[in-house]
Coordinates of C-alpha atoms and ligand atoms in Angstrom, one line a residue:
M31 CA 98.5 106.7 58.3
S32 CA 98.6 108.4 55.7
K33 CA 99.0 111.7 55.3
L34 CA 95.3 114.1 55.2
L35 CA 95.9 115.8 51.6
E36 CA 92.6 117.3 51.3
V37 CA 90.2 119.2 54.4
P38 CA 88.3 116.6 55.8
V39 CA 85.0 117.3 57.3
I40 CA 84.6 116.6 61.1
D41 CA 80.8 116.3 63.0
I42 CA 80.9 118.2 66.4
A43 CA 78.1 117.8 67.6
R44 CA 79.1 114.2 68.3
F45 CA 81.3 116.5 70.6
R46 CA 79.0 118.8 72.0
F47 CA 76.7 115.7 72.9
G48 CA 78.4 112.7 73.6
D49 CA 79.7 111.1 76.0
A50 CA 83.9 111.1 77.2
E51 CA 84.3 108.4 74.5
D52 CA 82.5 110.5 71.6
R53 CA 84.9 113.7 72.6
R54 CA 87.8 111.5 72.8
A55 CA 86.9 110.2 69.1
V56 CA 86.0 114.1 67.9
A57 CA 89.6 115.3 69.3
R58 CA 91.3 112.4 67.5
E59 CA 90.1 113.5 64.3
V60 CA 90.8 116.9 65.0
D61 CA 93.9 116.5 66.5
R62 CA 94.6 114.9 62.8
A63 CA 93.5 117.4 60.7
C64 CA 95.4 120.3 62.6
T65 CA 98.4 117.9 61.9
D66 CA 98.5 117.3 58.9
I67 CA 97.0 120.4 57.1
G68 CA 95.6 122.7 60.0
F69 CA 92.0 123.2 58.1
L70 CA 88.7 121.3 58.8
I71 CA 85.1 121.8 58.0
I72 CA 82.6 121.6 61.0
D73 CA 79.4 120.1 60.9
G74 CA 76.9 119.8 64.1
H75 CA 78.2 123.6 65.4
G76 CA 74.1 124.6 66.1
V77 CA 75.0 128.2 65.0
D78 CA 71.4 129.6 63.8
P79 CA 71.2 129.5 59.9
G80 CA 68.9 132.6 60.3
L81 CA 71.6 134.6 62.3
I82 CA 74.6 133.6 58.8
E83 CA 71.8 135.1 56.5
R84 CA 71.2 138.5 58.7
T85 CA 74.6 138.9 58.7
R86 CA 75.2 137.9 54.8
A87 CA 72.8 141.0 53.9
V88 CA 73.6 143.5 56.6
S89 CA 77.2 143.1 55.4
R90 CA 76.3 143.3 51.7
E91 CA 74.1 146.4 51.7
F92 CA 77.0 147.9 53.7
F93 CA 79.6 146.9 50.7
D94 CA 76.7 148.5 47.9
L95 CA 76.8 152.0 49.4
P96 CA 79.1 154.4 47.8
E97 CA 82.8 154.7 48.4
A98 CA 82.7 158.0 50.0
E99 CA 79.8 156.7 52.7
K100 CA 82.3 153.5 53.4
R101 CA 85.6 155.5 53.9
R102 CA 84.0 157.5 57.0
V103 CA 84.3 154.4 58.8
A104 CA 87.5 153.8 58.0
R105 CA 90.6 151.8 60.3
P106 CA 92.0 154.8 61.8
G107 CA 95.8 153.2 61.8
V108 CA 97.3 150.2 60.9
D109 CA 97.2 148.8 64.7
V110 CA 94.1 149.6 65.3
S111 CA 92.1 146.9 63.6
R112 CA 88.9 148.5 63.1
G113 CA 86.4 149.7 60.5
Y114 CA 87.0 149.7 56.9
T115 CA 89.7 148.4 54.6
G116 CA 89.8 149.4 51.0
L117 CA 90.3 147.9 47.6
E118 CA 94.1 147.1 47.6
D119 CA 94.7 148.6 50.8
E120 CA 96.4 145.7 52.5
S121 CA 98.5 142.9 51.3
V122 CA 98.4 140.2 54.2
A123 CA 101.4 137.9 51.8
R124 CA 103.0 140.4 53.5
S125 CA 102.9 138.4 56.9
R126 CA 105.3 135.7 55.2
D127 CA 106.8 137.9 52.9
A128 CA 108.3 141.1 53.4
T129 CA 108.9 141.7 49.5
A130 CA 105.0 141.0 48.3
T131 CA 103.6 144.2 48.0
Q132 CA 100.2 143.8 45.2
G133 CA 97.3 145.1 47.2
D134 CA 94.6 142.5 47.5
L135 CA 91.7 142.5 45.8
N136 CA 89.0 143.0 48.6
E137 CA 87.5 145.3 50.8
S138 CA 86.4 144.4 54.5
L139 CA 84.7 145.9 57.2
M140 CA 86.3 144.8 61.2
I141 CA 85.2 145.0 64.8
G142 CA 86.4 144.1 67.5
P143 CA 85.4 142.6 71.3
V144 CA 81.7 144.0 71.7
D145 CA 81.8 142.5 75.4
R146 CA 84.3 145.0 77.4
P147 CA 86.1 142.9 80.1
D148 CA 87.0 145.5 83.0
E149 CA 88.0 149.4 82.7
A150 CA 91.3 148.5 83.9
Y151 CA 92.1 145.4 82.0
A152 CA 90.8 147.0 78.8
T153 CA 93.2 150.3 79.2
A154 CA 95.8 148.7 80.4
P155 CA 99.2 149.7 78.9
A156 CA 99.6 146.1 77.7
A157 CA 96.3 146.3 75.7
G158 CA 97.5 148.5 73.5
Q159 CA 94.6 149.0 70.9
H160 CA 92.9 145.7 71.3
F161 CA 89.8 146.9 73.1
A162 CA 90.0 150.3 70.7
P163 CA 85.9 150.7 70.6
N164 CA 84.5 149.8 67.6
I165 CA 83.5 152.1 64.7
W166 CA 79.9 151.5 63.2
P167 CA 78.6 152.4 60.5
E168 CA 75.3 154.4 60.4
R169 CA 73.8 152.5 57.7
P170 CA 72.5 149.8 57.8
A171 CA 70.9 150.8 61.2
A172 CA 70.6 146.6 61.5
L173 CA 74.7 145.9 61.0
R174 CA 75.3 147.2 64.6
P175 CA 73.0 144.7 66.5
V176 CA 72.8 141.6 64.1
W177 CA 77.3 141.8 63.8
T178 CA 77.2 142.6 67.9
E179 CA 75.0 138.5 67.8
Y180 CA 77.3 137.0 65.2
Y181 CA 80.1 138.1 66.9
R182 CA 78.7 136.3 70.3
A183 CA 77.8 133.3 69.3
M184 CA 81.5 132.8 67.5
G185 CA 83.0 133.5 71.0
D186 CA 80.7 130.6 71.8
L187 CA 81.5 128.3 69.2
A188 CA 85.1 129.4 69.5
A189 CA 85.5 127.8 72.9
T190 CA 83.7 125.0 72.4
I191 CA 86.7 124.3 69.9
M192 CA 89.1 125.3 71.6
R193 CA 88.3 122.4 74.4
I194 CA 88.0 120.6 71.5
F195 CA 91.9 121.6 70.6
A196 CA 92.8 120.6 74.7
L197 CA 91.6 117.5 74.0
A198 CA 93.3 116.8 70.8
L199 CA 96.9 118.2 72.4
D200 CA 96.2 115.6 75.5
L201 CA 95.4 118.4 77.7
D202 CA 92.2 119.1 80.3
E203 CA 89.6 120.1 78.4
D204 CA 89.8 123.6 80.1
Y205 CA 93.2 124.6 79.7
F206 CA 92.5 127.1 77.4
D207 CA 89.4 128.4 79.1
D208 CA 91.3 131.1 81.3
K209 CA 93.5 132.2 78.0
I210 CA 90.2 133.3 76.3
D211 CA 87.5 134.4 78.3
K212 CA 88.8 138.0 77.7
H213 CA 89.4 137.3 74.1
I214 CA 90.1 139.8 71.4
S215 CA 89.1 137.8 68.7
R216 CA 87.9 140.8 64.9
L217 CA 84.8 140.0 63.1
R218 CA 86.3 141.1 59.5
L219 CA 84.0 141.0 56.7
R220 CA 85.1 140.7 53.4
N221 CA 83.6 141.3 49.8
Y222 CA 85.6 140.4 46.9
P223 CA 83.8 142.1 43.9
A224 CA 83.7 140.4 40.5
Q225 CA 86.8 141.8 38.4
A226 CA 85.9 143.6 35.3
Q227 CA 89.3 144.4 34.6
A228 CA 92.2 141.9 34.5
P229 CA 94.2 141.7 38.1
K230 CA 97.7 143.1 37.8
P231 CA 100.3 140.2 37.5
G232 CA 100.3 138.1 40.6
Q233 CA 97.4 139.7 42.2
I234 CA 94.7 138.0 43.8
R235 CA 91.9 138.4 46.3
A236 CA 93.9 137.7 49.0
G237 CA 97.5 136.4 48.6
A238 CA 99.4 133.8 50.3
H239 CA 99.2 133.9 54.3
S240 CA 98.2 132.3 57.6
D241 CA 96.5 133.7 60.0
Y242 CA 98.0 134.9 63.1
G243 CA 95.9 134.1 66.0
S244 CA 94.2 130.7 68.0
L245 CA 91.4 129.6 65.1
T246 CA 89.7 131.1 62.2
I247 CA 86.0 130.7 61.8
L248 CA 85.1 131.2 57.9
C249 CA 81.3 131.0 56.3
T250 CA 81.6 131.6 53.0
E251 CA 79.8 130.9 49.6
D252 CA 80.4 129.1 46.3
K253 CA 81.4 131.1 44.1
P254 CA 83.9 131.3 41.4
G255 CA 87.9 132.3 42.2
G256 CA 87.4 130.8 45.9
L257 CA 90.0 129.4 48.7
Q258 CA 92.9 127.5 48.6
V259 CA 95.2 125.5 51.2
C260 CA 98.7 124.6 50.9
N261 CA 98.5 121.2 52.0
A262 CA 101.6 118.7 53.0
E263 CA 102.9 118.3 49.5
G264 CA 103.6 121.8 48.6
E265 CA 99.9 121.5 46.0
W266 CA 97.2 124.2 46.4
V267 CA 93.8 122.3 47.0
D268 CA 90.5 124.0 47.0
V269 CA 88.7 124.1 49.9
P270 CA 84.5 122.7 49.4
I271 CA 81.9 124.4 50.2
V272 CA 79.8 122.4 52.1
P273 CA 76.5 124.0 53.0
G274 CA 75.1 124.4 56.6
T275 CA 79.5 124.1 58.0
F276 CA 82.2 126.4 59.1
I277 CA 85.6 126.4 57.4
I278 CA 88.2 126.3 60.4
N279 CA 91.8 126.4 60.5
I280 CA 94.4 127.1 63.1
G281 CA 96.3 130.4 63.2
D282 CA 100.4 131.2 64.2
L283 CA 99.6 131.5 68.0
M284 CA 97.9 127.9 68.4
E285 CA 101.2 126.9 65.9
R286 CA 103.3 128.0 68.3
W287 CA 101.2 127.1 71.3
S288 CA 102.2 123.0 69.5
N289 CA 105.3 123.9 68.9
D290 CA 104.4 123.3 65.3
R291 CA 102.7 119.8 66.0
W292 CA 100.1 121.7 64.2
V293 CA 100.5 123.8 61.0
S294 CA 98.8 127.1 60.8
T295 CA 98.4 126.3 56.8
L296 CA 99.7 128.7 54.0
H297 CA 95.9 129.7 52.4
R298 CA 95.2 132.6 49.6
V299 CA 92.1 133.3 47.4
V300 CA 92.5 133.3 43.9
N301 CA 91.0 135.1 41.6
P302 CA 87.8 134.3 39.2
P303 CA 88.5 133.2 35.2
A304 CA 88.0 135.8 33.6
G305 CA 84.7 137.0 31.9
A306 CA 83.0 135.1 35.1
G307 CA 80.8 138.4 35.3
G308 CA 79.4 139.4 38.2
A309 CA 78.8 136.1 39.5
A310 CA 81.8 136.0 40.5
R311 CA 81.4 138.9 43.6
R312 CA 82.3 136.5 47.0
Q313 CA 81.7 137.4 50.2
S314 CA 83.2 136.2 53.7
I315 CA 82.2 136.3 57.0
V316 CA 85.7 135.8 58.8
F317 CA 85.7 135.5 62.8
F318 CA 89.3 135.6 64.2
H319 CA 89.4 134.3 67.2
N320 CA 92.8 135.7 69.6
P321 CA 93.4 134.6 73.0
N322 CA 93.4 137.2 75.7
Y323 CA 96.2 140.1 74.9
D324 CA 98.4 138.9 77.8
A325 CA 98.5 135.2 77.4
R326 CA 101.5 134.0 76.8
I327 CA 102.3 131.8 74.2
E328 CA 104.5 129.6 75.2
C329 CA 105.1 125.7 74.2
L330 CA 103.0 123.5 76.0
P331 CA 103.1 121.1 77.7
N332 CA 103.0 117.7 75.6
C333 CA 104.1 118.9 72.8
T334 CA 108.1 118.8 72.8
R335 CA 109.4 114.8 72.1
E336 CA 112.0 113.7 74.1
G337 CA 114.8 115.7 73.7
E338 CA 113.1 118.5 71.8
A339 CA 113.8 122.1 72.9
P340 CA 110.5 124.6 72.5
R341 CA 111.1 126.3 69.0
Y342 CA 109.7 129.7 69.5
P343 CA 110.5 132.5 72.2
V344 CA 107.9 132.9 74.5
T345 CA 105.6 136.1 73.3
T346 CA 101.5 137.1 73.9
S347 CA 98.8 137.1 72.0
G348 CA 98.3 140.5 72.2
D349 CA 101.9 141.7 70.8
H350 CA 102.1 139.3 67.5
L351 CA 98.6 140.6 66.8
R352 CA 100.3 143.9 66.6
S353 CA 103.0 143.3 65.0
M354 CA 100.9 141.1 62.1
F355 CA 98.9 144.2 62.1
V356 CA 101.6 146.8 61.4
T357 CA 103.0 144.4 58.7
T358 CA 99.9 144.2 56.1
Q359 CA 98.8 147.4 55.7
N360 CA 99.3 149.5 52.4
T361 CA 97.4 152.6 53.2
A362 CA 99.8 156.0 54.2
T363 CA 99.4 156.0 57.9
A364 CA 101.4 152.6 57.9
A365 CA 104.3 154.4 57.5
E366 CA 103.6 157.3 60.3
T367 CA 102.1 154.3 62.8
E368 CA 105.6 151.7 62.2
A369 CA 107.5 154.8 63.5
Ligands
LIG66 O1 87.8 134.5 51.7 C1 88.3 133.6 52.3 O2 87.9 132.8 51.8 C2 89.3 133.5 53.2 C3 89.9 135.1 53.9 C4 91.2 135.0 54.7 O3 91.7 134.1 54.5 C5 91.3 135.7 55.8 O4 90.3 136.5 56.1 O5 92.4 135.8 56.6
LIG67 FE1 93.4 133.6 55.9

């Protein structure tokens, strides 16, 4: 079978409601997508469209606030992945290329877990800042309850996808359950403003990067200046926007777990064409699903071929994520926290 060079659409209702054969059929399709291109679009996910709309609306209201008010909930430190990150404060491309310093042309607001596991686990030294309290803006007042509901819905959807992943990797369907039951996922809204001035040379909405965790669930909109992924031929292809679906990609931790059987694909968000005007404003709802901070990320059973050794040293979810957060921030606090 030739390699997929475009991102496929997969209906996961057949997994959610089907019999064992249906479930295996979905898992096979997902395995092919994760092997060939690292991205898939899912339909039949069961998330309430009203919740998505409400999440979009309260977030847009937040980004429309004056800059000074948004800065009141500024990210407190580079390893504290919470709060507001301003335009050009981050260069996600630095996660792969230390010389990439152009600031990304988006601003964002981010939260972590909304449900705390027991206090001893949440505050253990190895927990680092992964259970740091969330920083909620005062306005709009509806943001907190709506985002909390959305975060929980994404946690549930990610758990289903991890079950599909387990089956796709020839593991028991519940293999990942106890590695994600205290997940340290992040919900991040990115606002990509319309571009009144030309970007600096080489500067784009989000530089080329791969995501860091287990998987990402993206809900975006069809606007000029969108998401592209680098396929197996090294070509940048647009990810189609299919109404009612989510875009899913695997992150670096899943790539490591699978010993490179699956690919954590490079992707980027390009600029709108000059003159696109206000219509180019774009908002993405991004849920980065990350395993429990103490989940050991080591080559999974079934992921080495005859005579092949594991390609990565063992790490933990918490350690890997922290190093990525610290590497990609352009703010003044970066130097302080790294020291
Ligand atoms: O906005 C998008 O389409 C993608 C954003 C992204 O890649 C990220 O936040 O990691
Ligand atoms: Fe990404």
